[in-house]
XYZ file of C-alpha atoms in Angstrom:
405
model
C -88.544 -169.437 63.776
C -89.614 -165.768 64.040
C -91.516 -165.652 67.197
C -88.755 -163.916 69.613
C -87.949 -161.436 66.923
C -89.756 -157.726 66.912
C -91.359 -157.022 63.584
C -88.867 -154.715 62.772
C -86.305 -157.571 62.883
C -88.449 -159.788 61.254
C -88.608 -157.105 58.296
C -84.827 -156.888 58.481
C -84.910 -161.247 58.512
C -87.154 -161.423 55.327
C -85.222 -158.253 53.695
C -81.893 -159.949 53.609
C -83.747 -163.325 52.928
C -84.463 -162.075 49.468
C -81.169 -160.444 49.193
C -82.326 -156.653 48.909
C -81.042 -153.564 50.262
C -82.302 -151.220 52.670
C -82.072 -148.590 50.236
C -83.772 -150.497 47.848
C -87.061 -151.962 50.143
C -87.189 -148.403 51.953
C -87.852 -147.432 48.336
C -90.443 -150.084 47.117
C -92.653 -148.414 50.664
C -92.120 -145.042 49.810
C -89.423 -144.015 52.841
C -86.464 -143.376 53.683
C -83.466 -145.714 54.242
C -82.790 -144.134 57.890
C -86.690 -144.676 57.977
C -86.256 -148.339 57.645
C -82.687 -148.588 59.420
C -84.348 -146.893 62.377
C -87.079 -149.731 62.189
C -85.390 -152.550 61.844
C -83.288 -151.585 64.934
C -86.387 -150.852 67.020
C -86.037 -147.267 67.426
C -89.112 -147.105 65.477
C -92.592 -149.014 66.217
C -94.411 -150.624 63.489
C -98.044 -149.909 65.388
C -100.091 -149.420 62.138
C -101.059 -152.451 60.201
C -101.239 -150.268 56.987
C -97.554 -150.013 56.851
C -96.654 -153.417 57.969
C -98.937 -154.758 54.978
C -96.612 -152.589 52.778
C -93.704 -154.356 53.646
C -94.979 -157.112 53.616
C -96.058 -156.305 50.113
C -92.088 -155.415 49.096
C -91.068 -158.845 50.716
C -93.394 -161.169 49.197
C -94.011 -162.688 52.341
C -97.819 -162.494 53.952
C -98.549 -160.336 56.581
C -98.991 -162.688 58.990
C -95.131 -163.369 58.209
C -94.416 -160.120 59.908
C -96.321 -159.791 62.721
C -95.788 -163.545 64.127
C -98.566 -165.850 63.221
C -99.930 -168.045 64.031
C -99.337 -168.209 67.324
C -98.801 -171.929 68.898
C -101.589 -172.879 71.381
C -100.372 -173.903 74.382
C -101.729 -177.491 75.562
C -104.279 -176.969 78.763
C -106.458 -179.532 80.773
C -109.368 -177.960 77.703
C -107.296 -178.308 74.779
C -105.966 -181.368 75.146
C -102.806 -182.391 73.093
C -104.825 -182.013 70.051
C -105.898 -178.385 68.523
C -105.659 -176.743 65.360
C -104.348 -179.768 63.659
C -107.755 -181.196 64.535
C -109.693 -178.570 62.928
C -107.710 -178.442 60.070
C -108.268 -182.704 59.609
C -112.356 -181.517 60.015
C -112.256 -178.857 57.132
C -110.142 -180.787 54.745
C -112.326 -184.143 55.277
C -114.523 -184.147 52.846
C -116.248 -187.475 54.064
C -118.095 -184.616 55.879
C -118.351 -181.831 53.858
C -119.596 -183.412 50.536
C -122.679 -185.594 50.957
C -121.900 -187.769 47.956
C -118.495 -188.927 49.822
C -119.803 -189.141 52.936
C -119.424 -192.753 54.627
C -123.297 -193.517 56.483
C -121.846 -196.290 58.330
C -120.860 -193.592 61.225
C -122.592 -193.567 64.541
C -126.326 -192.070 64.312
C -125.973 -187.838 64.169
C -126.974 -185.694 67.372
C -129.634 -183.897 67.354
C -129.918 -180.625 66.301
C -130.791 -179.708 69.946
C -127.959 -180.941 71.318
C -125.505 -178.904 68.129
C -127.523 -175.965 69.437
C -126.068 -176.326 72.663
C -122.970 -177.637 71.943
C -122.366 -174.242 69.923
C -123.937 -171.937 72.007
C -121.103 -173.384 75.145
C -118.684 -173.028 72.322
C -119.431 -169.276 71.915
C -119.482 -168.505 75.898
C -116.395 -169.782 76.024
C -114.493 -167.840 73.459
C -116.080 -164.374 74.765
C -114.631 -165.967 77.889
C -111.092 -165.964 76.342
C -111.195 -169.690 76.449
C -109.154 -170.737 73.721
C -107.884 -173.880 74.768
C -111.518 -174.574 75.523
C -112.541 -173.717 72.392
C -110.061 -175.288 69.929
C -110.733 -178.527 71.581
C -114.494 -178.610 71.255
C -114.627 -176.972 67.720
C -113.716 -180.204 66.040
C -116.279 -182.383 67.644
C -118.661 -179.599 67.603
C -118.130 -178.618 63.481
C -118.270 -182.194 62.713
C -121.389 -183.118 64.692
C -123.131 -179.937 63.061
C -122.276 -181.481 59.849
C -123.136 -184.741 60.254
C -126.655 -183.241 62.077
C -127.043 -181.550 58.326
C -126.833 -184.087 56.340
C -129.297 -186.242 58.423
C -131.647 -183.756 58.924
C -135.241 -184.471 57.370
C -137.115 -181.559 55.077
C -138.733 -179.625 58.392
C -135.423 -179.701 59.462
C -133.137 -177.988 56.728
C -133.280 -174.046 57.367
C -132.440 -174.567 61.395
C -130.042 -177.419 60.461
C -127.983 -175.046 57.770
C -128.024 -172.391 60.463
C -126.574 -174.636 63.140
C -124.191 -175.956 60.411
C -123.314 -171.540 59.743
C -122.900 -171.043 63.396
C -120.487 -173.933 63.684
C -118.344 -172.995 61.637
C -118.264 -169.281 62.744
C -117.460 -170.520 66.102
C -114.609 -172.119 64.470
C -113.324 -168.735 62.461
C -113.807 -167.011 65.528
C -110.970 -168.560 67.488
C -108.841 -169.608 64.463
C -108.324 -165.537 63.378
C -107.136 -165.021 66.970
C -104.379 -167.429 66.832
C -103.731 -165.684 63.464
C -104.996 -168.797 61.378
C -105.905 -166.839 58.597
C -106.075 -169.083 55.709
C -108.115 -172.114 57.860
C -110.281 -168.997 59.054
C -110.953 -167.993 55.096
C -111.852 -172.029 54.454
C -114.411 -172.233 57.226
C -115.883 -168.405 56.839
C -116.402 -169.169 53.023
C -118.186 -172.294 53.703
C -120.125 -170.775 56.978
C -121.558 -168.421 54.516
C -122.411 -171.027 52.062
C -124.516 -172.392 55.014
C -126.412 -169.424 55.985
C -127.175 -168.614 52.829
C -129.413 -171.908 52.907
C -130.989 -171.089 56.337
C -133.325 -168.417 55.058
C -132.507 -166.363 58.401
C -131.679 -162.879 57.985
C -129.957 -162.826 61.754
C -127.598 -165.820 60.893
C -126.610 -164.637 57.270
C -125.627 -161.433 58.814
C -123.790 -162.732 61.238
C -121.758 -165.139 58.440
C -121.100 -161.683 56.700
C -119.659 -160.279 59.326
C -117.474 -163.563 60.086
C -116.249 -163.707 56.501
C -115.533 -160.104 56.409
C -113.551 -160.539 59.416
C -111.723 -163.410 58.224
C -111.285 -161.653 54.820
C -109.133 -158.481 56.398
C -107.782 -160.180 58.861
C -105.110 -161.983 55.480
C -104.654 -157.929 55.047
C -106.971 -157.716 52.241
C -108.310 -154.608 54.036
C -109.851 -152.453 51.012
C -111.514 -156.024 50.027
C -112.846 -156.212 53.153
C -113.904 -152.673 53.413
C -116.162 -153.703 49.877
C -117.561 -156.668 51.305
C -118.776 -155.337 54.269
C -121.096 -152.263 51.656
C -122.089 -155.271 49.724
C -123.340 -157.273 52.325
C -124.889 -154.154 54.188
C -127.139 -153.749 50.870
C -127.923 -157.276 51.062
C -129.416 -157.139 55.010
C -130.928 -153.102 54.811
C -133.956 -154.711 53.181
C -134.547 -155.930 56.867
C -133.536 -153.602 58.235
C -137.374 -151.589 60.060
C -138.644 -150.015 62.535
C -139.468 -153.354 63.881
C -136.232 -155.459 63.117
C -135.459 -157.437 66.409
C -132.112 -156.968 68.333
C -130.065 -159.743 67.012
C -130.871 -158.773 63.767
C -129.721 -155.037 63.938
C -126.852 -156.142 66.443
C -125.224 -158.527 63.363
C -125.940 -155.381 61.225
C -124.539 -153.025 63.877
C -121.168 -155.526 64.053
C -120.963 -155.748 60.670
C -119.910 -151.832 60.149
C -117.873 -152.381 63.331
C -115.727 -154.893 61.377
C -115.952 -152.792 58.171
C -114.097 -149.265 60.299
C -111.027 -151.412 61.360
C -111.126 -152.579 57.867
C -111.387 -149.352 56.225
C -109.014 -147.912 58.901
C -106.485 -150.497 58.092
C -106.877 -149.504 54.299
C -106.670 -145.797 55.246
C -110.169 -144.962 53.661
C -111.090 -142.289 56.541
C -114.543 -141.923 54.679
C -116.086 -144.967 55.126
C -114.264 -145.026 58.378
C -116.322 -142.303 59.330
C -119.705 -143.666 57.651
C -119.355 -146.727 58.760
C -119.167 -145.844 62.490
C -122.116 -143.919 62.391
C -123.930 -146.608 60.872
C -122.814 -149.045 64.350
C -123.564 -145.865 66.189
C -127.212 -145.382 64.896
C -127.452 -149.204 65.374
C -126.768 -149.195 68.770
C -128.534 -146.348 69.668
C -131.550 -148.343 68.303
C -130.759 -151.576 70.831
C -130.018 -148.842 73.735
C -127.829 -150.689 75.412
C -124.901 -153.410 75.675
C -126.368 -156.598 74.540
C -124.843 -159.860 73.444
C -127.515 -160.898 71.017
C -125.925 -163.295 68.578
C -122.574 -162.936 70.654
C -121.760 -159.644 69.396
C -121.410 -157.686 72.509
C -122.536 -155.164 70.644
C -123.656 -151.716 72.072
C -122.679 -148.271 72.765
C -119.150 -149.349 74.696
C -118.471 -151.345 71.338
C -118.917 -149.218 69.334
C -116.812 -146.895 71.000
C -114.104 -149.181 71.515
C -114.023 -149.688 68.035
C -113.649 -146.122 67.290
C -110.556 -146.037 69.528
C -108.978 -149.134 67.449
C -109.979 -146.797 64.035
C -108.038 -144.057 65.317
C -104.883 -146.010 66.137
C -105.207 -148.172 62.883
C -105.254 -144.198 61.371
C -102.600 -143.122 63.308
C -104.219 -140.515 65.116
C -102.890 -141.857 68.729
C -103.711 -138.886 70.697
C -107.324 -139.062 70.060
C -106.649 -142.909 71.071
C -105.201 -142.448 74.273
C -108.142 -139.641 75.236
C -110.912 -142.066 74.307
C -108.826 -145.178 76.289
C -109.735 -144.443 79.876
C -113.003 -143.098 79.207
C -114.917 -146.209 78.218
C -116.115 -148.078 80.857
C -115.781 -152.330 79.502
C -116.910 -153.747 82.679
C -120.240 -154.817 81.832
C -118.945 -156.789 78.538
C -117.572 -159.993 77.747
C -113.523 -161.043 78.580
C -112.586 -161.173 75.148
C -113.959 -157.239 74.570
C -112.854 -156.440 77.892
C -109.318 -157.916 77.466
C -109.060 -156.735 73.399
C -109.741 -152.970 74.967
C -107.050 -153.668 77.132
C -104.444 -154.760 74.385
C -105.115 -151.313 72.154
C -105.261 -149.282 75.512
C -101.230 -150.880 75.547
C -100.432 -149.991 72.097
C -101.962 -146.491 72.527
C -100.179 -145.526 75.778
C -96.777 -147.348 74.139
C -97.114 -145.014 71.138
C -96.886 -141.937 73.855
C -93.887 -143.678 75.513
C -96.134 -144.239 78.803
C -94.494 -147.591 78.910
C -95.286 -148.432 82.575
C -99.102 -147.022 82.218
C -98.839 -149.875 79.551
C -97.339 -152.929 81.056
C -100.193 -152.410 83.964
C -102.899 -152.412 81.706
C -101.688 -155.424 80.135
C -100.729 -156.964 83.386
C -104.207 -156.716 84.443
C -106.080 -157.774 81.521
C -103.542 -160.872 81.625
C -105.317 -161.538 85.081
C -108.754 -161.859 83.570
C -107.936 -163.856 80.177
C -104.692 -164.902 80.399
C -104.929 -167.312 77.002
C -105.642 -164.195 75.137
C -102.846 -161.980 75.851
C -100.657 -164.743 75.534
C -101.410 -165.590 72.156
C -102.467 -162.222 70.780
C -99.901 -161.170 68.050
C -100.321 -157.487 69.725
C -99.609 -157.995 73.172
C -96.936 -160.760 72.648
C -95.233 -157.464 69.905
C -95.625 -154.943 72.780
C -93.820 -157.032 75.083
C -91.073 -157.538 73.067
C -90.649 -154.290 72.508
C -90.570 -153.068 75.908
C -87.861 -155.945 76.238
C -85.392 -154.739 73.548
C -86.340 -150.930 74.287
C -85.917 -151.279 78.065
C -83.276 -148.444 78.697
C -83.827 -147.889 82.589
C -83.890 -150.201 85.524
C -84.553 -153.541 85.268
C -88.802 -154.603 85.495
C -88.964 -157.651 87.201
C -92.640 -157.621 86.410
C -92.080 -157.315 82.638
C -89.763 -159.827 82.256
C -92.008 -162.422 84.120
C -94.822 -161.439 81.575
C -92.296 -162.472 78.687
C -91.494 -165.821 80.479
C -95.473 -166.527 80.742
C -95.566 -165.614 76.686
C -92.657 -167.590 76.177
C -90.760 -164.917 75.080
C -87.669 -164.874 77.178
């Protein structure tokens, strides 16, 4: 009903929804009324999540309320006309998730071989930006995995509960995108359960990161921003001299997700600890890898400290860092995610047009992802309803591809 509508309109939607003043929610956040008539008018932008969860807060509404999510997946040749409905029908069948109530009259399980690679093409595709791709497979794929579980024999049960973790990361991976926050908490919680049963210090990291992803990503940033020390203590222990790559890249990523966390919670300490942590980490793997599908490297890390600083507010040291990190050897989804906070960071310094390019171009290499990324869809309809000069031609083509206009 909301999906047209700034978030600054949408706070002004859900304000008079509950019947309260200006005066009175401008209060409740600690500003001004002209502070909050300015926003709701869109002569302010609401660019830091910190203050959107605040309002969100006043309103009683989630976060996710005010920035647009989910967003609806379009139907593609790889989606099919069925997509998160299906993945929701997975989780919430319990047939599958609780051996006692599982019916053995199904077809015999796949292999654990063929999960493995059933996973692993799940995975390329979403650092491909393949979302339609993704959400279409992830059913089949999550429910093989746990059907593959259950059947597997006593040699069988670590790799079988990792396959069964990995699964359902795959599956929080592409449902936080589309802003699916709750279904993401669901499968996270139970992808940890999973790990924890693998005995693999590599796949229980990577869990932790997943669910501390999916655990900020409702706005629970300061819980987040705990989870991620807790489960750092947990995985130091492996941490050596001789701890292989994927191992130290999951523990690398895991303080990458813990400084947008704390940045979103406006804890600038373990903002800063945290990204030397990621920065020692990579330092240690010495270049940009992709063990575990992490991506993670030097670039990341230092894209990630670009996305701290705007989550902080500090926007000029944003827009410096922006153009000086170099993407090109990573994945789509990093490549096109740099893009997106390159946007918001050049938007911030009213460099509109340097903006729309960037996102014009990223929408040339994944467009799935800027069209259902809550950030780039809110740019654009910014730009739209701020648009004082001559008409763009180009921008409002990139709202008809989002659906916007």
């Amino acid at each position: 009903m909301t999906e047209t509508m700034t978030i600054g309109e949408r706070v002004a939607f859900y304000r008079r929804r509950r019947g309260m003043a200006q005066v009175v929610l401008a209060g409740l956040v600690g500003r001004t009324e002209d502070w909050l008539s300015r926003v709701e008018n869109n002569k302010i932008e609401l660019d830091r999540l910190s203050v959107i969860r605040n309002l969100a807060d006043a309103l009683d509404v989630t976060l996710a309320d005010l920035v647009a999510e989910p967003a609806l997946l379009d139907w593609t040749s790889d989606s099919g006309v069925r997509t998160i409905p299906a993945l929701r029908a997975v989780l919430m069948n319990y047939g599958l998730a609780v051996p006692a109530l599982a019916d053995d009259s199904s077809d015999e399980p796949p292999s654990l071989d063929d999960v493995q690679r059933a996973i692993g093409e799940v995975f390329d595709a979403y650092q491909a930006s393949r979302y339609g791709y993704v959400t279409g497979r992830a059913p089949s794929v999550l429910s093989d995995a746990l059907r593959a579980s259950r059947a597997a024999g006593a040699d069988e049960t670590n790799r079988a509960s990792a396959l069964l973790a990995l699964a359902y990361q795959s599956t929080v991976s592409v449902l936080t995108k589309l802003g699916e926050t709750d279904l993401a908490w669901i499968a996270s919680e139970r992808g940890l359960y999973a790990a924890q049963a693998a005995d693999n210090p590599v796949v229980l990291g990577s869990l932790f990161r997943c669910v501390a992803h999916a655990v900020h990503s409702t706005g629970r940033f300061q819980d987040g921003v705990r989870l991620v020390q807790s489960a750092a203590n947990v995985l130091e222990p492996h941490i050596g001299t001789r701890a292989e790559d994927a191992l130290v890249s999951v523990y690398g990523t895991l303080f990458l997700t813990g400084a947008v966390a704390a940045a979103r919670a406006d804890d600038r300490g373990s903002v800063t600890s945290f990204l030397a942590e990621a920065a020692e980490c990579a330092g240690r793997v010495g270049r940009d890898a992709n063990a575990m599908w992490t991506a993670f490297g030097p670039t990341n890390v230092a894209i990630h400290r670009m996305t701290a600083a705007m989550e902080l507010g500090d926007v000029q040291i944003a827009v410096d860092l922006a153009p000086r990190i170099d993407t090109s050897r990573l994945p789509a989804e990093r490549r096109v995610r740099h893009a997106i906070e390159t946007a918001r960071a050049y938007t911030a310094r009213n460099r509109r047009d340097d903006a729309l390019g960037v996102l014009l171009d990223a929408e040339q290499l994944a467009p799935e992802q800027i069209r259902h990324h809550a950030i780039s869809r809110q740019l654009v309809l910014s730009w739209l309803r701020n648009n004082r000069g001559a008409r763009s031609v180009a921008l409002e083509q990139l709202a008809g591809r989002l659906r916007l206009a």
